[in-house]
CSV table of N, CA and C in Angstrom, one decimal:
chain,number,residue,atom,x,y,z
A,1,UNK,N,-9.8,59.2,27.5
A,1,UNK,CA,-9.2,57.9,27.4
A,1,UNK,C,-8.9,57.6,25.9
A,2,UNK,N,-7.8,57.1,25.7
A,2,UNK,CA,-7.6,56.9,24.6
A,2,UNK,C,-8.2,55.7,23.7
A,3,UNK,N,-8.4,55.6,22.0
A,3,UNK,CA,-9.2,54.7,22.1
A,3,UNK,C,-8.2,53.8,21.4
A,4,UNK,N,-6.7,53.8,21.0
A,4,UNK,CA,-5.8,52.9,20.7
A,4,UNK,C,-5.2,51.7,22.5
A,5,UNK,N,-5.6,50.5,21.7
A,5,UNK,CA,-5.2,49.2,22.5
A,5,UNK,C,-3.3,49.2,22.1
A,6,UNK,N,-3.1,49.1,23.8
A,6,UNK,CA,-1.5,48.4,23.5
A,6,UNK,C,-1.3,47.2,22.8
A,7,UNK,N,0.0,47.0,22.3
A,7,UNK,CA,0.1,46.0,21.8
A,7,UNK,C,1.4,44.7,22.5
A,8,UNK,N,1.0,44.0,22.6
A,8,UNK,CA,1.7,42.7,23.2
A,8,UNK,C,3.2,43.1,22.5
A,9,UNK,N,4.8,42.8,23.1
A,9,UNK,CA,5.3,42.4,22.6
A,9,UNK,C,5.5,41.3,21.7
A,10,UNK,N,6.9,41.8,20.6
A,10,UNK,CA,6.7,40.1,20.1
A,10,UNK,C,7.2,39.2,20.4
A,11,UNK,N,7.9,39.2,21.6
A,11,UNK,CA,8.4,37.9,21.7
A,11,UNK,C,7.2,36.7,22.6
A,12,UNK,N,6.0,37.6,23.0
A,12,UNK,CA,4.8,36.9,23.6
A,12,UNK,C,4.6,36.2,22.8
A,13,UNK,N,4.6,36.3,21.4
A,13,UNK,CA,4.1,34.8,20.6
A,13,UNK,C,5.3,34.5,19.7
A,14,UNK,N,6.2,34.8,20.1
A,14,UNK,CA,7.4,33.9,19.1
A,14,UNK,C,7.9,32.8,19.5
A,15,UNK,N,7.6,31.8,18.1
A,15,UNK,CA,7.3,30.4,18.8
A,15,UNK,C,8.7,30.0,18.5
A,16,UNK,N,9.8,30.8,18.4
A,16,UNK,CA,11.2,30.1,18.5
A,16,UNK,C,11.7,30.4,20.2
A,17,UNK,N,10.9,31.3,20.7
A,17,UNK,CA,11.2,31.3,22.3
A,17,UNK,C,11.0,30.6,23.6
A,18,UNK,N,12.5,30.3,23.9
A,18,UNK,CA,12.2,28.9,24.5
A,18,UNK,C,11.1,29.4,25.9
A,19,UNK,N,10.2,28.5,26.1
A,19,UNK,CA,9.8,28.6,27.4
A,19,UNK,C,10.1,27.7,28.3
A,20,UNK,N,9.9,28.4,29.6
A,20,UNK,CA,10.2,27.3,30.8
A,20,UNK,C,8.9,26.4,31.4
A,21,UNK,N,8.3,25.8,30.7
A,21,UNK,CA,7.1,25.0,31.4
A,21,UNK,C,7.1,24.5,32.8
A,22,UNK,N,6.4,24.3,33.6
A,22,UNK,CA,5.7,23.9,34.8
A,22,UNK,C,6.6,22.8,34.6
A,23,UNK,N,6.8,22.0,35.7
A,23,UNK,CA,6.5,19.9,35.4
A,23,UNK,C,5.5,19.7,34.7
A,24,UNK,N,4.4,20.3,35.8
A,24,UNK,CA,3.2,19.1,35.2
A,24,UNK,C,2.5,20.7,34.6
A,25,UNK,N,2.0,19.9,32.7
A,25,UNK,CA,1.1,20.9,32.2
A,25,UNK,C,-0.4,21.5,33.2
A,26,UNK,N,-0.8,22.8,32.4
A,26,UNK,CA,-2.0,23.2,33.4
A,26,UNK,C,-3.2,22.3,32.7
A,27,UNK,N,-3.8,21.8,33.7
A,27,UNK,CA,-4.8,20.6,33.2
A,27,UNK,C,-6.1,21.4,33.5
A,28,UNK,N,-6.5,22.8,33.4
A,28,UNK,CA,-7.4,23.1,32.9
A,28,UNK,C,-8.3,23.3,31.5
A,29,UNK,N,-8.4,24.2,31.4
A,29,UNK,CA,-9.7,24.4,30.1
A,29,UNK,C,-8.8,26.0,30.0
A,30,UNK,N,-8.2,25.7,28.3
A,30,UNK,CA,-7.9,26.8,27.8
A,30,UNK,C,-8.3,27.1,26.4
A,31,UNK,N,-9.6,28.0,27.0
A,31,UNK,CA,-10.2,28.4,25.1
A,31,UNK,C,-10.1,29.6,24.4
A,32,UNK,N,-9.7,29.5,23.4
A,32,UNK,CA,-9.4,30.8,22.4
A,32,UNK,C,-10.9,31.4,21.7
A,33,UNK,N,-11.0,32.2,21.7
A,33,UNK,CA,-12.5,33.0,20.9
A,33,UNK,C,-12.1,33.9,19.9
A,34,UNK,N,-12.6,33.6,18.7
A,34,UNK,CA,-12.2,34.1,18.0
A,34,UNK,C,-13.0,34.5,17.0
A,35,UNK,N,-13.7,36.1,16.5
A,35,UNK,CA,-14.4,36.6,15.9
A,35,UNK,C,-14.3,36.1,14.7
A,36,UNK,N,-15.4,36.0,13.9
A,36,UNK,CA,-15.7,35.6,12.5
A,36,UNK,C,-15.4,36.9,11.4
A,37,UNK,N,-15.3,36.9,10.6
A,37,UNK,CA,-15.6,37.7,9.4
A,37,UNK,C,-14.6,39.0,9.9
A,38,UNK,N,-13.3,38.9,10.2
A,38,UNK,CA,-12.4,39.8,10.2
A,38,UNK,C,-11.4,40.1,9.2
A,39,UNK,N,-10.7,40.8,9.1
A,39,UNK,CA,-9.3,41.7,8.3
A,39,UNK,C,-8.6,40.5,8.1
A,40,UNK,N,-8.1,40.5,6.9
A,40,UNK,CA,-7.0,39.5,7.0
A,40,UNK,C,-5.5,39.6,7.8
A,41,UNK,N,-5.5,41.0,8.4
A,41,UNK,CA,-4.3,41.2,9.4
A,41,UNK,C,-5.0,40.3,10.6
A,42,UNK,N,-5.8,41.0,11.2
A,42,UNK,CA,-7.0,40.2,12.6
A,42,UNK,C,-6.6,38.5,12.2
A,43,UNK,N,-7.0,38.4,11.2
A,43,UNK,CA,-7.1,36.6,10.9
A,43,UNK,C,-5.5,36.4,10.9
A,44,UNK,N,-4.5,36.5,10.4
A,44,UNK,CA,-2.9,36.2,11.0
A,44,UNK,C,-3.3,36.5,12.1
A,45,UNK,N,-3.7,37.7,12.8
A,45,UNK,CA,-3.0,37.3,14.2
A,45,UNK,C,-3.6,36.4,15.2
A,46,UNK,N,-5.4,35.9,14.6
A,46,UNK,CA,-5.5,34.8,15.1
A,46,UNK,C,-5.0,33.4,15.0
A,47,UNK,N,-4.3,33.7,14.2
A,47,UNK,CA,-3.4,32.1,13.7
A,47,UNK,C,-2.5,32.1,14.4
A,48,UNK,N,-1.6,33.2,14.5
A,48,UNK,CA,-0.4,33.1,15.3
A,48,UNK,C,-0.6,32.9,16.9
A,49,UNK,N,-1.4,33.7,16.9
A,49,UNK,CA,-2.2,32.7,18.9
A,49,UNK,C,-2.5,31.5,19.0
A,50,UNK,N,-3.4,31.1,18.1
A,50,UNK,CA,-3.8,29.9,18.1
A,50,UNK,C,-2.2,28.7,18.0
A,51,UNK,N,-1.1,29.3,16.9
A,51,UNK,CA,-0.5,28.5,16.6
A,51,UNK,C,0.3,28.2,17.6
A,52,UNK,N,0.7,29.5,18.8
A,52,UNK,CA,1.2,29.4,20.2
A,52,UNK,C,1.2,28.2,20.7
A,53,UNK,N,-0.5,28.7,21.0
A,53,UNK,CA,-1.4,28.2,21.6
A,53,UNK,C,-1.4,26.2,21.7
A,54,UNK,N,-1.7,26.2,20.8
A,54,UNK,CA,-0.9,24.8,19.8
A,54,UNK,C,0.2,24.1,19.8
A,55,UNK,N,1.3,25.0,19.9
A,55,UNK,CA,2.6,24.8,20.5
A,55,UNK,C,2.7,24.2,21.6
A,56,UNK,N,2.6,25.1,23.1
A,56,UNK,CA,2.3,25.0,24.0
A,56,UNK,C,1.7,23.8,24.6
A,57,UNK,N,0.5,23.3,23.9
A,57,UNK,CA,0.0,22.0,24.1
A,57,UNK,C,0.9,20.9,23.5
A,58,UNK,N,1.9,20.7,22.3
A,58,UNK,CA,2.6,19.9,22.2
A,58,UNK,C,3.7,19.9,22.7
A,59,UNK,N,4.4,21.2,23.7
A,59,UNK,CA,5.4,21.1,24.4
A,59,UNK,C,4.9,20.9,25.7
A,60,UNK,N,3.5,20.5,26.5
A,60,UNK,CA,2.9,19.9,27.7
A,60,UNK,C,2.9,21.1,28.6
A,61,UNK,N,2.8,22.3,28.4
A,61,UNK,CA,3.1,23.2,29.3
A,61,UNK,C,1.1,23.2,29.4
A,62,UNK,N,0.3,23.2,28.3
A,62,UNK,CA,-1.2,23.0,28.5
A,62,UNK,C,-1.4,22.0,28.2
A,63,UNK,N,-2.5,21.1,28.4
A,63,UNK,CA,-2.9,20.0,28.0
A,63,UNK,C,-3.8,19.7,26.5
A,64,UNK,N,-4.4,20.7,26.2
A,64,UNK,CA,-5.1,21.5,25.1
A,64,UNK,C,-5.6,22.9,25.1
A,65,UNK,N,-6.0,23.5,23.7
A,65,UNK,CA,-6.4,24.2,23.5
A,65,UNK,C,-7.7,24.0,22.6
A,66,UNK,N,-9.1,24.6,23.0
A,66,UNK,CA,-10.4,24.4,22.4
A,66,UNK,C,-10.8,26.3,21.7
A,67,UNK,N,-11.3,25.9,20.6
A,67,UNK,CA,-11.4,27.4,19.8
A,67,UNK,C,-13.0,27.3,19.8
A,68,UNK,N,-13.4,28.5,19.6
A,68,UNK,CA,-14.4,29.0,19.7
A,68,UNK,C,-14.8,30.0,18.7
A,69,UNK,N,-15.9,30.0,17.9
A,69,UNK,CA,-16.0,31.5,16.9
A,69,UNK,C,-17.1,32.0,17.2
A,70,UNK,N,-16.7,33.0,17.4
A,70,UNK,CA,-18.2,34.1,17.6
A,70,UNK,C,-18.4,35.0,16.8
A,71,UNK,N,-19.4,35.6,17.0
A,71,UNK,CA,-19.6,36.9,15.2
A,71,UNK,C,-19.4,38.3,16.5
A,72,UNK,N,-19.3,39.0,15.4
A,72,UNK,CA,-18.9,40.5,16.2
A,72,UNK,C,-19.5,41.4,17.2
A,73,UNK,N,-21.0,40.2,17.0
A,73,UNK,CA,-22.1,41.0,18.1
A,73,UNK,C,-23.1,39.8,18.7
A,74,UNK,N,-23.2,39.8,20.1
A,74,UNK,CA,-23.8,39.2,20.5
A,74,UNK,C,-25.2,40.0,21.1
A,75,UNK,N,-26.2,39.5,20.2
A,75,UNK,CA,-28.1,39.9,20.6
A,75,UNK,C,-28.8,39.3,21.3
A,76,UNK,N,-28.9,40.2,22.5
A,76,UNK,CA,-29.6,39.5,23.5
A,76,UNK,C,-31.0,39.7,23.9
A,77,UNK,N,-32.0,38.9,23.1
A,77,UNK,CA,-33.1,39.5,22.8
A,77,UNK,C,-33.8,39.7,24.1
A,78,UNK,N,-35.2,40.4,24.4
A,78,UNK,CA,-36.2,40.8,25.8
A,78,UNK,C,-36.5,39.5,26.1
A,79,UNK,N,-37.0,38.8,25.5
A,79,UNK,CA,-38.0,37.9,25.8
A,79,UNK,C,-37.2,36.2,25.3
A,80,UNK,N,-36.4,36.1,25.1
A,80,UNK,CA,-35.8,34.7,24.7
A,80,UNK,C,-34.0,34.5,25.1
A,81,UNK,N,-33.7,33.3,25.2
A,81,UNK,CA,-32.7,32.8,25.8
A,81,UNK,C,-31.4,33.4,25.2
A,82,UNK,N,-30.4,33.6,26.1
A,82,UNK,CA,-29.3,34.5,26.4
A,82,UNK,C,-28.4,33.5,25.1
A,83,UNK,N,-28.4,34.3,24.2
A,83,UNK,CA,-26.7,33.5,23.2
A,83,UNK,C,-25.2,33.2,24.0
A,84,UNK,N,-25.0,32.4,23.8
A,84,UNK,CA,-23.6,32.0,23.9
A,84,UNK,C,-22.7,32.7,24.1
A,85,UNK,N,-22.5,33.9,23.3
A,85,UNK,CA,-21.0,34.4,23.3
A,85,UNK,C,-21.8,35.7,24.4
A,86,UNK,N,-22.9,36.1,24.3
A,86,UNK,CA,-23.2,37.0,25.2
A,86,UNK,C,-23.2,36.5,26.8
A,87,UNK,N,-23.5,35.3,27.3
A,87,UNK,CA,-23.4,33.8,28.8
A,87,UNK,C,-22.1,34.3,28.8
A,88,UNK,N,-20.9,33.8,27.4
A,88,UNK,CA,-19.3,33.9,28.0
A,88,UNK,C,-18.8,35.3,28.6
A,89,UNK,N,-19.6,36.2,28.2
A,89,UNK,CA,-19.2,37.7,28.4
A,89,UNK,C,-20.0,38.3,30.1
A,90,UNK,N,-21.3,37.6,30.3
A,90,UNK,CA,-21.6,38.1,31.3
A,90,UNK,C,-20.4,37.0,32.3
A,91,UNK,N,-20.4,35.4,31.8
A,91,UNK,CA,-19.4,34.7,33.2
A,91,UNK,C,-17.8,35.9,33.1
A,92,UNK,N,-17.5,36.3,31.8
A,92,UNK,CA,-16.1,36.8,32.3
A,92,UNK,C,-16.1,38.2,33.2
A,93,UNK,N,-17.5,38.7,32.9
A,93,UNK,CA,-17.5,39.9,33.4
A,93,UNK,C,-17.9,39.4,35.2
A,94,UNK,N,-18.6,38.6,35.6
A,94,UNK,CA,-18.8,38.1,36.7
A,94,UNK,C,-17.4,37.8,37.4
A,95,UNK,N,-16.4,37.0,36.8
A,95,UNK,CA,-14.8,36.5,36.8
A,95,UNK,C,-13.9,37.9,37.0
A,96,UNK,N,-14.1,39.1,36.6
A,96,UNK,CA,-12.9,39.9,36.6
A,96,UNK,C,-13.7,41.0,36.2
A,97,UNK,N,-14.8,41.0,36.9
A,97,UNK,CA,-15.4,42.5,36.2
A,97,UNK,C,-15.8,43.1,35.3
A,98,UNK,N,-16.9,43.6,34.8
A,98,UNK,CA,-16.9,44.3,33.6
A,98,UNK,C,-16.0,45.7,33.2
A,99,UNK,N,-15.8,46.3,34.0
A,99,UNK,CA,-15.0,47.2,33.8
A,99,UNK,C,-13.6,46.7,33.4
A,100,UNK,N,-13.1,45.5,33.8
A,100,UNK,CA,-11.7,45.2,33.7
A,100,UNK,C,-11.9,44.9,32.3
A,101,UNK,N,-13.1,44.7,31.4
A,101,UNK,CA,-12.8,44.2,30.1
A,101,UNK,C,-13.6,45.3,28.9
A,102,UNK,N,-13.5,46.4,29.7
A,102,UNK,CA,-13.3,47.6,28.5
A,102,UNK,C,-12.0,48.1,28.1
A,103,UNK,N,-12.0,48.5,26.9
A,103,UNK,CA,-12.9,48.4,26.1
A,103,UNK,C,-13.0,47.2,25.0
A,104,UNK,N,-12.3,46.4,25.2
A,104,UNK,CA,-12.6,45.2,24.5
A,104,UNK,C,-13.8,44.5,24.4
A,105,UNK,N,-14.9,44.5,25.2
A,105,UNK,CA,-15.9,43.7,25.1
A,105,UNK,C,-16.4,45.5,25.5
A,106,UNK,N,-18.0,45.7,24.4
A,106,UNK,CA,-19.4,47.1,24.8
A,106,UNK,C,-20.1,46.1,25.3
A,107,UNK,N,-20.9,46.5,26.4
A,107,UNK,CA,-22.2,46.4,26.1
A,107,UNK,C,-22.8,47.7,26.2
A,108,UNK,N,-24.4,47.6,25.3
A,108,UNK,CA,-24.9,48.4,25.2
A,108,UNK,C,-26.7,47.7,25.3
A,109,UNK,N,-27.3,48.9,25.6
A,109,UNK,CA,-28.7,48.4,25.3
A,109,UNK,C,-29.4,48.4,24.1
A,110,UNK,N,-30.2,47.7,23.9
A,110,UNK,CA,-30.8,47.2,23.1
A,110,UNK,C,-31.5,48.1,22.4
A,111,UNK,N,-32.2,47.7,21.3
A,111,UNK,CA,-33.4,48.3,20.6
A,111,UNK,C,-34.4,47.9,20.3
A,112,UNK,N,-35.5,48.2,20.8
A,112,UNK,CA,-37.0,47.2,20.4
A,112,UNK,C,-37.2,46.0,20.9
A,113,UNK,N,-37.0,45.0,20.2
A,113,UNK,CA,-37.2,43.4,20.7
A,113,UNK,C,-36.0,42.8,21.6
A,114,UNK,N,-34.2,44.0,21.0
A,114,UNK,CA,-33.4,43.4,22.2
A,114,UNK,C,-33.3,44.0,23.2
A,115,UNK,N,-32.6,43.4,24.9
A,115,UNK,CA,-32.6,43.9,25.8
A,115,UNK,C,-31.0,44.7,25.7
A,116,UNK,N,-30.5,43.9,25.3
A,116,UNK,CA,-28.4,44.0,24.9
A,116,UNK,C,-28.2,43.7,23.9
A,117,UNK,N,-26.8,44.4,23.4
A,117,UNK,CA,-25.6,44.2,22.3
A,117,UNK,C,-24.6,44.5,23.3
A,118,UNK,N,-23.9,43.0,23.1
A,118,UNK,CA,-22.4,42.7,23.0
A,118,UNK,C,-21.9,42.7,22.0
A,119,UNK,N,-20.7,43.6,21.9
A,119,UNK,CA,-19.6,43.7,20.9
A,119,UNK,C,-18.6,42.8,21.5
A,120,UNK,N,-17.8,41.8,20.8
A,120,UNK,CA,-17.1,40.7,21.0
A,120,UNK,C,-15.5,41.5,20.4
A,121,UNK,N,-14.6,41.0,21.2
A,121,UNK,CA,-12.9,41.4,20.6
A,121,UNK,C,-13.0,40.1,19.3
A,122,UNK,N,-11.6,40.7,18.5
A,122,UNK,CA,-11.8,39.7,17.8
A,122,UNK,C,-10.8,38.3,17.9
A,123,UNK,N,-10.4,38.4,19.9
A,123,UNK,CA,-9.9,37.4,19.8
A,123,UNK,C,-9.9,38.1,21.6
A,124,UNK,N,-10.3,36.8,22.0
A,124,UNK,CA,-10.3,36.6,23.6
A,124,UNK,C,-9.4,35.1,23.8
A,125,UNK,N,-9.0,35.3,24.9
A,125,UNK,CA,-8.6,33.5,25.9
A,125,UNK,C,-9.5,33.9,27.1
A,126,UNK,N,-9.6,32.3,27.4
A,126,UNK,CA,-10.0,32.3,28.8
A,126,UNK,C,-9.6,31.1,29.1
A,127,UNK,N,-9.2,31.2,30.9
A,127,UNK,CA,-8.5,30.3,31.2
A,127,UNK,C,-9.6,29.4,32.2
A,128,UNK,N,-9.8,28.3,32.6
A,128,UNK,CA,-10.8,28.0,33.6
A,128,UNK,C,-9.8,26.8,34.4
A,129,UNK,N,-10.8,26.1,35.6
A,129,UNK,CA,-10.3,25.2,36.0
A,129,UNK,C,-11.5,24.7,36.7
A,130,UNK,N,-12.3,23.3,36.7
A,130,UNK,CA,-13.2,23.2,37.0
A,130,UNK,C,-14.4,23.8,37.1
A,131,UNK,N,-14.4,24.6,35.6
A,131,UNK,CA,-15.9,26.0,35.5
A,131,UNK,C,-15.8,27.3,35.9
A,132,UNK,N,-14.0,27.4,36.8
A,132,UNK,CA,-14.3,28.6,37.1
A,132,UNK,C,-13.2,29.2,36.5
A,133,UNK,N,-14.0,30.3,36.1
A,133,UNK,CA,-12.9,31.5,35.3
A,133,UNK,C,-11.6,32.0,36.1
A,134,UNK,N,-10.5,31.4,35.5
A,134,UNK,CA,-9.2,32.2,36.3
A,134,UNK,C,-8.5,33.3,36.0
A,135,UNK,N,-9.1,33.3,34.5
A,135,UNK,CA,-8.2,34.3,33.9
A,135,UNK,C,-8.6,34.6,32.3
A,136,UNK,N,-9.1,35.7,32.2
A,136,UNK,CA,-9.7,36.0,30.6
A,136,UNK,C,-8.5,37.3,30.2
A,137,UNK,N,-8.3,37.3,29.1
A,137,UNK,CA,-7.8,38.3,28.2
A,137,UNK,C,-8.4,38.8,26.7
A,138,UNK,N,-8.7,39.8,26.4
A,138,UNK,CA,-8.2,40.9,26.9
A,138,UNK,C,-8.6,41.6,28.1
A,139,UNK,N,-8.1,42.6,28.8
A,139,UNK,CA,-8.2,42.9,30.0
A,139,UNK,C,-7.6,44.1,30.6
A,140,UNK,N,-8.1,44.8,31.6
A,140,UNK,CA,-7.2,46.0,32.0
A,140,UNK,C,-7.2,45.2,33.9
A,141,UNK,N,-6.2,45.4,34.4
A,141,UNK,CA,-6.1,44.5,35.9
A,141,UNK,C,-5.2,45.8,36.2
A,142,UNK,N,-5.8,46.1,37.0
A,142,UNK,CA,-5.2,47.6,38.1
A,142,UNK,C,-4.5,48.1,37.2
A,143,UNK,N,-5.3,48.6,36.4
A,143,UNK,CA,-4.4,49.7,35.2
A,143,UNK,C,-3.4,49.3,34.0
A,144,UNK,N,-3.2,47.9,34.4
A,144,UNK,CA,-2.2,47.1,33.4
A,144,UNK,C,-3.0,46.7,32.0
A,145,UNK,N,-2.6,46.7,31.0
A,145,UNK,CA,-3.2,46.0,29.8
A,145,UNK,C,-2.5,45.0,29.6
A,146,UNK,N,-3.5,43.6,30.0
A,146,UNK,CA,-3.2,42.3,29.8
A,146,UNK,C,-3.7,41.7,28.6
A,147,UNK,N,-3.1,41.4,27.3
A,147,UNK,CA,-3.8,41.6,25.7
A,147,UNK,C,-3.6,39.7,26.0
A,148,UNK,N,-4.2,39.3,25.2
A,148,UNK,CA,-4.4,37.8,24.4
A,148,UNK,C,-3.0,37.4,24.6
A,149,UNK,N,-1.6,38.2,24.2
A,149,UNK,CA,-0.8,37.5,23.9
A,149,UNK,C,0.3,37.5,25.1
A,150,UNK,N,-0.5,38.3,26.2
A,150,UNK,CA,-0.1,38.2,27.1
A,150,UNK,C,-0.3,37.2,28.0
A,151,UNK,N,-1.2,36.8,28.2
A,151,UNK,CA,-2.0,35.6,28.4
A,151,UNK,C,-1.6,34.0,27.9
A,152,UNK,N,-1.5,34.0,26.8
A,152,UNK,CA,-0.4,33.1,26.5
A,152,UNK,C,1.2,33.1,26.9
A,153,UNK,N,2.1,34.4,26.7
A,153,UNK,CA,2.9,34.1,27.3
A,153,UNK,C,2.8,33.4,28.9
A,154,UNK,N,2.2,33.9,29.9
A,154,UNK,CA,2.0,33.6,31.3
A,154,UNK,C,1.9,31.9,31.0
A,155,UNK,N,1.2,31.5,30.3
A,155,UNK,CA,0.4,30.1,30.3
A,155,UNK,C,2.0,29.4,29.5
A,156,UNK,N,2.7,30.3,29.2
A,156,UNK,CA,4.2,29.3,28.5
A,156,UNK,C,5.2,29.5,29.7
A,157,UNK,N,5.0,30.4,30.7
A,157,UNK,CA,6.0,30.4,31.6
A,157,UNK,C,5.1,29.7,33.0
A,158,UNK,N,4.3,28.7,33.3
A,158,UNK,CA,3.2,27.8,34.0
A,158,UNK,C,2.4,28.9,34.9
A,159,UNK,N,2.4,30.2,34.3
A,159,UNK,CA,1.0,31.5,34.9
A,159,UNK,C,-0.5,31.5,34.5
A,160,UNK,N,-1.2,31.8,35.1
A,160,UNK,CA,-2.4,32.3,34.6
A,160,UNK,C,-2.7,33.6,34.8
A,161,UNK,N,-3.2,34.5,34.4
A,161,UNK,CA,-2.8,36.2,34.1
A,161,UNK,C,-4.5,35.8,34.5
């Protein structure tokens, strides 16, 4: 397997491209995650999602977007309560599989005091609707690579990927 990720077209986040919005915007929960302490290429291209992202909610096609930061590893120690970004990784992996979200998201086991290490992308969405996960990216779905910015597109043409 290879260990280079495809890359989204660009017209997935070019915000001069008209989209065709729903009527009514998606009135779920659309959160962006977004790793801490990255490249400053990584950091543009989480701006440029976000700024989509942003878009999108001022053209009504979402109702908002909520961001999130996570650091690049989530420790899930033996004996004490499950972190945050490691909960969002087991709900997405429950939502669409673990396998559908390699290699974007490791886990691995632990050393010593922890049980797990989550390795975080340094930029996920997830889409919900009343708690339940509809749609996370990054992602592989029957062999297809569905990247972040694919995911947005869908959500500018009234989809959830």
């Amino acid at each position: 397997m290879s260990s280079m990720i495809p890359r989204a077209t660009r017209s997935a986040l070019d915000p001069t491209a008209s989209s065709e919005t729903a009527t009514d915007p998606f009135d779920g929960e659309v959160t962006l995650y977004l790793r801490t302490g990255v490249s400053d290429v990584v950091r543009d291209r989480q701006r440029t999602v976000l700024a989509r992202l942003d878009q999108l909610a001022a053209e009504g096609a979402i109702e908002s977007v909520r961001t999130v930061q996570w650091a690049a590893k989530a420790r899930v120690p033996a004996d004490g309560p499950t972190p945050e970004a490691a909960a969002r990784y087991d709900e997405f992996a429950d939502a669409v599989g673990a396998g559908a979200l390699r290699p974007f998201f490791k886990e691995r086991p632990g050393v010593g005091r922890l049980e797990r290490v989550v390795v975080l992308p340094a930029v996920c969405l997830a889409v919900r609707n009343d708690e339940e996960v509809l749609g996370v990216c990054p992602r592989y779905d029957d062999g297809n690579h569905e990247s972040v910015e694919d995911g947005v597109a869908a959500l500018a043409d009234g989809r959830v990927l």
